[in-house]
Short mmCIF file of C-alpha atoms in Angstrom, two decimals:
data_model
loop_
_atom_site.label_atom_id
_atom_site.label_comp_id
_atom_site.label_asym_id
_atom_site.label_seq_id
_atom_site.Cartn_x
_atom_site.Cartn_y
_atom_site.Cartn_z
CA MET A 7 0.00 0.00 0.00
CA ALA A 8 1.31 3.39 -0.97
CA GLU A 9 2.01 5.69 1.94
CA ASN A 10 0.12 8.82 2.88
CA VAL A 11 -2.72 8.32 0.46
CA VAL A 12 -5.21 11.06 1.25
CA PRO A 13 -8.34 11.55 -0.85
CA ARG A 14 -9.73 15.08 -1.02
CA VAL A 15 -12.97 16.11 -2.65
CA ARG A 16 -14.82 19.38 -2.97
CA VAL A 17 -18.52 19.71 -3.81
CA PRO A 18 -20.81 22.70 -3.19
CA ARG A 19 -22.64 22.62 0.17
CA ASP A 20 -26.03 23.26 -1.42
CA ALA A 21 -27.63 23.52 -4.84
CA LYS A 22 -30.98 23.86 -6.56
CA ALA A 23 -32.75 20.76 -7.85
CA GLY A 24 -31.72 19.94 -11.40
CA ASP A 25 -28.54 21.98 -11.13
CA SER A 26 -25.26 20.81 -12.53
CA VAL A 27 -22.59 21.16 -9.86
CA SER A 28 -18.85 21.10 -10.29
CA VAL A 29 -17.03 18.35 -8.40
CA ARG A 30 -13.28 18.45 -7.81
CA THR A 31 -11.34 15.45 -6.57
CA LEU A 32 -7.71 14.80 -5.80
CA ILE A 33 -5.95 11.89 -4.17
CA SER A 34 -2.35 12.13 -3.06
CA HIS A 35 -0.61 9.14 -4.59
CA PRO A 36 2.84 8.77 -6.20
CA MET A 37 1.44 7.10 -9.38
CA GLU A 38 4.68 5.23 -10.00
CA SER A 39 4.60 4.70 -13.78
CA GLY A 40 6.89 1.66 -13.87
CA MET A 41 9.23 3.42 -16.30
CA ARG A 42 11.28 5.45 -13.87
CA ARG A 43 14.64 4.30 -12.53
CA GLY A 44 15.36 4.63 -8.82
CA SER A 45 18.67 5.70 -7.27
CA ASP A 46 19.95 2.10 -7.55
CA GLY A 47 19.46 2.17 -11.34
CA ASN A 48 16.65 -0.38 -11.35
CA LEU A 49 13.15 0.25 -12.60
CA VAL A 50 10.76 1.20 -9.85
CA PRO A 51 7.79 -1.19 -10.12
CA ARG A 52 4.55 0.28 -11.38
CA GLN A 53 2.00 1.24 -8.77
CA ILE A 54 -0.79 3.54 -9.83
CA ILE A 55 -4.45 4.15 -9.18
CA ASN A 56 -5.99 2.34 -12.13
CA ARG A 57 -9.64 3.27 -11.73
CA PHE A 58 -11.68 6.08 -10.21
CA THR A 59 -15.45 6.19 -9.90
CA CYS A 60 -17.96 8.69 -8.61
CA ALA A 61 -21.63 7.94 -7.92
CA PHE A 62 -24.40 10.19 -6.64
CA ASN A 63 -27.03 8.35 -4.59
CA GLY A 64 -25.88 5.15 -6.26
CA GLU A 65 -26.19 6.52 -9.79
CA MET A 66 -22.96 6.68 -11.78
CA VAL A 67 -21.50 10.09 -12.55
CA ILE A 68 -18.16 9.08 -14.05
CA ASP A 69 -16.01 5.99 -14.20
CA VAL A 70 -12.41 6.60 -15.26
CA GLU A 71 -9.95 3.98 -16.42
CA ILE A 72 -6.50 5.32 -15.57
CA HIS A 73 -3.13 4.54 -17.17
CA PRO A 74 0.37 5.66 -16.13
CA GLY A 75 -0.01 8.81 -18.26
CA VAL A 76 -2.00 10.51 -15.51
CA ALA A 77 0.12 12.73 -13.29
CA THR A 78 1.08 12.18 -9.66
CA ASN A 79 -1.76 13.01 -7.26
CA PRO A 80 -4.47 12.33 -9.85
CA TYR A 81 -6.92 15.19 -10.10
CA PHE A 82 -10.33 15.11 -11.77
CA GLN A 83 -12.88 17.83 -12.17
CA PHE A 84 -16.30 17.14 -13.66
CA ASP A 85 -19.97 18.08 -13.41
CA ALA A 86 -22.76 16.16 -11.71
CA LYS A 87 -26.50 16.68 -12.01
CA VAL A 88 -28.29 16.75 -8.66
CA ASN A 89 -32.06 16.38 -8.40
CA GLN A 90 -32.32 15.75 -4.67
CA SER A 91 -30.22 15.88 -1.52
CA GLY A 92 -27.84 13.03 -1.13
CA SER A 93 -24.26 11.95 -1.03
CA PHE A 94 -21.47 11.44 -3.49
CA ASP A 95 -19.43 8.27 -3.17
CA PHE A 96 -15.91 8.41 -4.54
CA THR A 97 -13.79 5.29 -4.98
CA TRP A 98 -10.18 4.91 -6.08
CA TYR A 99 -8.70 1.49 -6.93
CA ASP A 100 -4.98 0.95 -6.42
CA ASP A 101 -2.82 -1.51 -8.42
CA ASP A 102 -2.01 -3.35 -5.18
CA GLY A 103 -5.68 -4.01 -4.49
CA SER A 104 -6.22 -1.24 -1.96
CA VAL A 105 -9.46 0.71 -2.33
CA TYR A 106 -9.75 4.27 -1.06
CA THR A 107 -13.15 5.82 -0.53
CA GLU A 108 -14.56 9.21 0.36
CA THR A 109 -18.08 10.61 0.61
CA ALA A 110 -19.49 14.12 0.41
CA GLU A 111 -22.98 15.38 1.22
CA ILE A 112 -24.96 17.96 -0.70
CA ALA A 113 -28.23 19.63 0.32
CA VAL A 114 -30.59 20.32 -2.58
CA ALA A 115 -33.38 22.84 -2.17
CA MET B 26 37.96 -6.45 -47.18
CA THR B 27 35.68 -8.78 -49.04
CA GLN B 28 32.31 -9.69 -47.64
CA THR B 29 30.55 -13.01 -47.83
CA ARG B 30 26.98 -12.92 -48.97
CA ARG B 31 25.89 -13.93 -45.47
CA GLN B 32 27.66 -10.96 -43.92
CA PHE B 33 26.22 -8.62 -46.49
CA VAL B 34 22.66 -9.75 -45.77
CA GLY B 35 23.24 -9.55 -42.01
CA ASN B 36 24.58 -6.01 -42.24
CA GLY B 37 21.71 -4.97 -44.43
CA LEU B 38 19.22 -6.24 -41.85
CA ALA B 39 21.04 -4.48 -39.02
CA VAL B 40 21.03 -1.19 -40.93
CA ALA B 41 17.35 -1.57 -41.76
CA ALA B 42 16.50 -2.28 -38.12
CA ALA B 43 18.50 0.75 -36.97
CA PHE B 44 16.92 2.94 -39.63
CA PHE B 45 13.34 2.07 -38.85
CA GLY B 46 14.13 1.86 -35.17
CA LEU B 47 12.30 -0.83 -33.26
CA PRO B 48 11.10 1.48 -30.45
CA HIS B 49 9.74 3.86 -33.06
CA ILE B 50 7.74 1.10 -34.72
CA ALA B 51 6.51 -0.12 -31.35
CA ASN B 52 5.37 3.36 -30.39
CA ALA B 53 3.44 4.00 -33.60
CA ALA B 54 1.86 0.57 -33.30
CA THR B 55 0.78 1.04 -29.71
CA LEU B 56 -0.69 4.47 -30.50
CA GLU B 57 -2.74 2.98 -33.31
CA GLU B 58 -3.67 -0.01 -31.17
CA ALA B 59 -4.73 2.22 -28.30
CA ILE B 60 -6.96 4.27 -30.59
CA ASN B 61 -8.34 1.22 -32.41
CA ALA B 62 -9.14 -0.49 -29.12
CA PHE B 63 -11.45 2.42 -28.38
CA THR B 64 -12.89 3.21 -31.81
CA GLY B 65 -12.74 -0.23 -33.38
CA GLY B 66 -11.13 1.40 -36.41
CA ALA B 67 -14.11 3.69 -37.11
CA SER B 68 -13.44 7.11 -38.65
CA THR B 69 -13.72 10.19 -36.47
CA ALA B 70 -15.31 13.57 -37.06
CA SER B 71 -13.54 16.66 -35.78
CA GLU B 72 -16.44 18.84 -34.65
CA GLY B 73 -18.33 18.85 -31.36
CA ILE B 74 -15.36 18.20 -29.13
CA THR B 75 -13.11 20.74 -27.46
CA LEU B 76 -9.68 19.98 -26.08
CA ILE B 77 -8.07 22.63 -23.94
CA ALA B 78 -4.36 22.15 -23.34
CA PRO B 79 -1.53 24.65 -22.89
CA GLU B 80 0.58 25.41 -25.99
CA ILE B 81 3.70 25.36 -23.86
CA ALA B 82 3.91 23.31 -20.68
CA GLU B 83 6.69 24.25 -18.27
CA ASN B 84 6.68 20.89 -16.58
CA GLY B 85 5.78 17.68 -18.38
CA ASN B 86 5.06 15.93 -15.10
CA THR B 87 1.76 17.70 -14.68
CA VAL B 88 0.05 19.26 -17.66
CA PRO B 89 -3.55 20.43 -17.17
CA ILE B 90 -5.92 19.12 -19.85
CA GLU B 91 -9.62 19.77 -20.22
CA VAL B 92 -11.97 18.01 -22.63
CA ASP B 93 -15.56 18.93 -23.34
CA ALA B 94 -17.67 16.77 -25.65
CA PRO B 95 -21.38 17.51 -25.22
CA GLY B 96 -23.47 14.35 -25.36
CA ALA B 97 -20.55 11.92 -25.36
CA ALA B 98 -20.81 8.51 -23.70
CA ALA B 99 -17.07 8.22 -23.14
CA ILE B 100 -13.89 10.16 -23.83
CA MET B 101 -10.43 8.72 -24.29
CA LEU B 102 -7.27 10.80 -23.86
CA VAL B 103 -4.10 9.76 -25.67
CA ALA B 104 -0.60 11.25 -25.55
CA ALA B 105 0.85 10.39 -28.97
CA GLY B 106 4.50 10.73 -27.94
CA ASN B 107 4.53 8.92 -24.62
CA PRO B 108 6.16 5.47 -24.29
CA ASN B 109 2.70 4.27 -23.26
CA PRO B 110 0.24 6.48 -25.13
CA ASP B 111 -2.84 5.58 -23.05
CA VAL B 112 -3.69 8.28 -20.54
CA CYS B 113 -7.22 7.66 -19.37
CA THR B 114 -10.70 6.73 -20.52
CA VAL B 115 -13.65 8.52 -18.93
CA ASN B 116 -17.11 6.93 -19.02
CA PHE B 117 -20.03 9.19 -18.21
CA GLY B 118 -23.00 7.88 -16.27
CA PRO B 119 -26.62 9.04 -16.08
CA ALA B 120 -25.85 11.45 -13.21
CA ALA B 121 -23.18 13.37 -15.13
CA GLY B 122 -24.08 17.06 -15.42
CA SER B 123 -22.09 17.59 -18.60
CA GLN B 124 -19.63 15.60 -20.62
CA MET B 125 -16.64 17.59 -19.44
CA VAL B 126 -13.61 16.43 -17.53
CA SER B 127 -10.45 18.16 -16.45
CA THR B 128 -7.31 16.39 -15.27
CA ARG B 129 -3.52 16.54 -15.24
CA VAL B 130 -1.32 14.33 -17.39
CA ARG B 131 2.32 13.43 -17.91
CA LEU B 132 3.97 14.23 -21.24
CA ALA B 133 7.40 12.85 -22.14
CA GLY B 134 8.20 15.71 -24.54
CA GLU B 135 6.71 17.88 -27.27
CA GLN B 136 3.84 15.93 -28.75
CA GLU B 137 0.24 15.83 -29.78
CA VAL B 138 -2.46 15.22 -27.22
CA ILE B 139 -5.50 13.52 -28.72
CA ALA B 140 -9.01 13.32 -27.30
CA ILE B 141 -11.56 10.96 -28.82
CA ALA B 142 -15.20 10.97 -27.81
CA ARG B 143 -17.59 8.08 -28.35
CA MET B 144 -21.14 9.26 -28.93
CA PRO B 145 -24.17 7.20 -27.85
CA ASP B 146 -25.01 6.50 -31.52
CA GLY B 147 -21.64 4.83 -32.04
CA SER B 148 -19.92 7.64 -33.93
CA PHE B 149 -16.61 9.17 -32.85
CA LYS B 150 -15.23 12.69 -32.58
CA GLN B 151 -11.62 13.65 -32.29
CA ALA B 152 -9.64 16.73 -31.27
CA ARG B 153 -5.86 17.18 -31.28
CA GLN B 154 -3.54 19.75 -29.90
CA ASN B 155 0.21 20.06 -29.98
CA VAL B 156 1.85 20.75 -26.62
CA ARG B 157 5.47 21.87 -26.25
CA VAL B 158 7.09 20.64 -23.08
CA THR B 159 10.08 22.35 -21.48
CA ILE B 160 10.95 19.58 -19.01
CA GLY B 161 9.66 16.12 -19.92
CA GLY B 162 7.75 13.92 -17.50
CA CYS B 163 7.90 10.12 -17.23
CA GLY B 164 11.22 10.05 -15.34
CA GLY B 165 13.95 9.23 -17.75
#
């Protein structure tokens, strides 16, 4: 398991029904591409987050398949349509099998 | 020095391999494979998709990229000049507010960034932009 993996998400606190809200997510992760050589001259084994998903009240917003071309601390910003109050569930899948999750609430008037 | 026919043929092959460069062939092949895996070889239109990338990126380790393809079902990002051209594939679900995504990618050097959107009707749209990179990413 990679060290110091901290997911961070930002969604608006409230919104109007039917609004499209901007969601920003970031997870601190080295995203070792498997192509870099360490100080001993050997390739550092690949270890990246290979999938990220976001769902709102169980309904999929986005599902991203990630390759080593995504930068360290993968960041994603996208829009979600909210029709009622509820929670966002964010999930990141690591190469080593670890799963990191985060949730965020939004109140819809 | 006289050459045997065997030597001559061997040298010719070595020169040909050096000229075409195996890594070069591999890279072009993987780029095409990566795109074909997504599009299935279908042709792509160039309208209805916007790719926002900097013309010059100071640091290839983190280059901000934004893609907007209204109505798309999925978007694939490809970095044509990376050793592994795949970057990411974004699938949009029913709760997506718009078909826009913004992220940060690694670029090994000056190259074209390609975004391909798959529409729900099975057609494809493509946008390309050249990005110059001052310091390449991908270690090295």
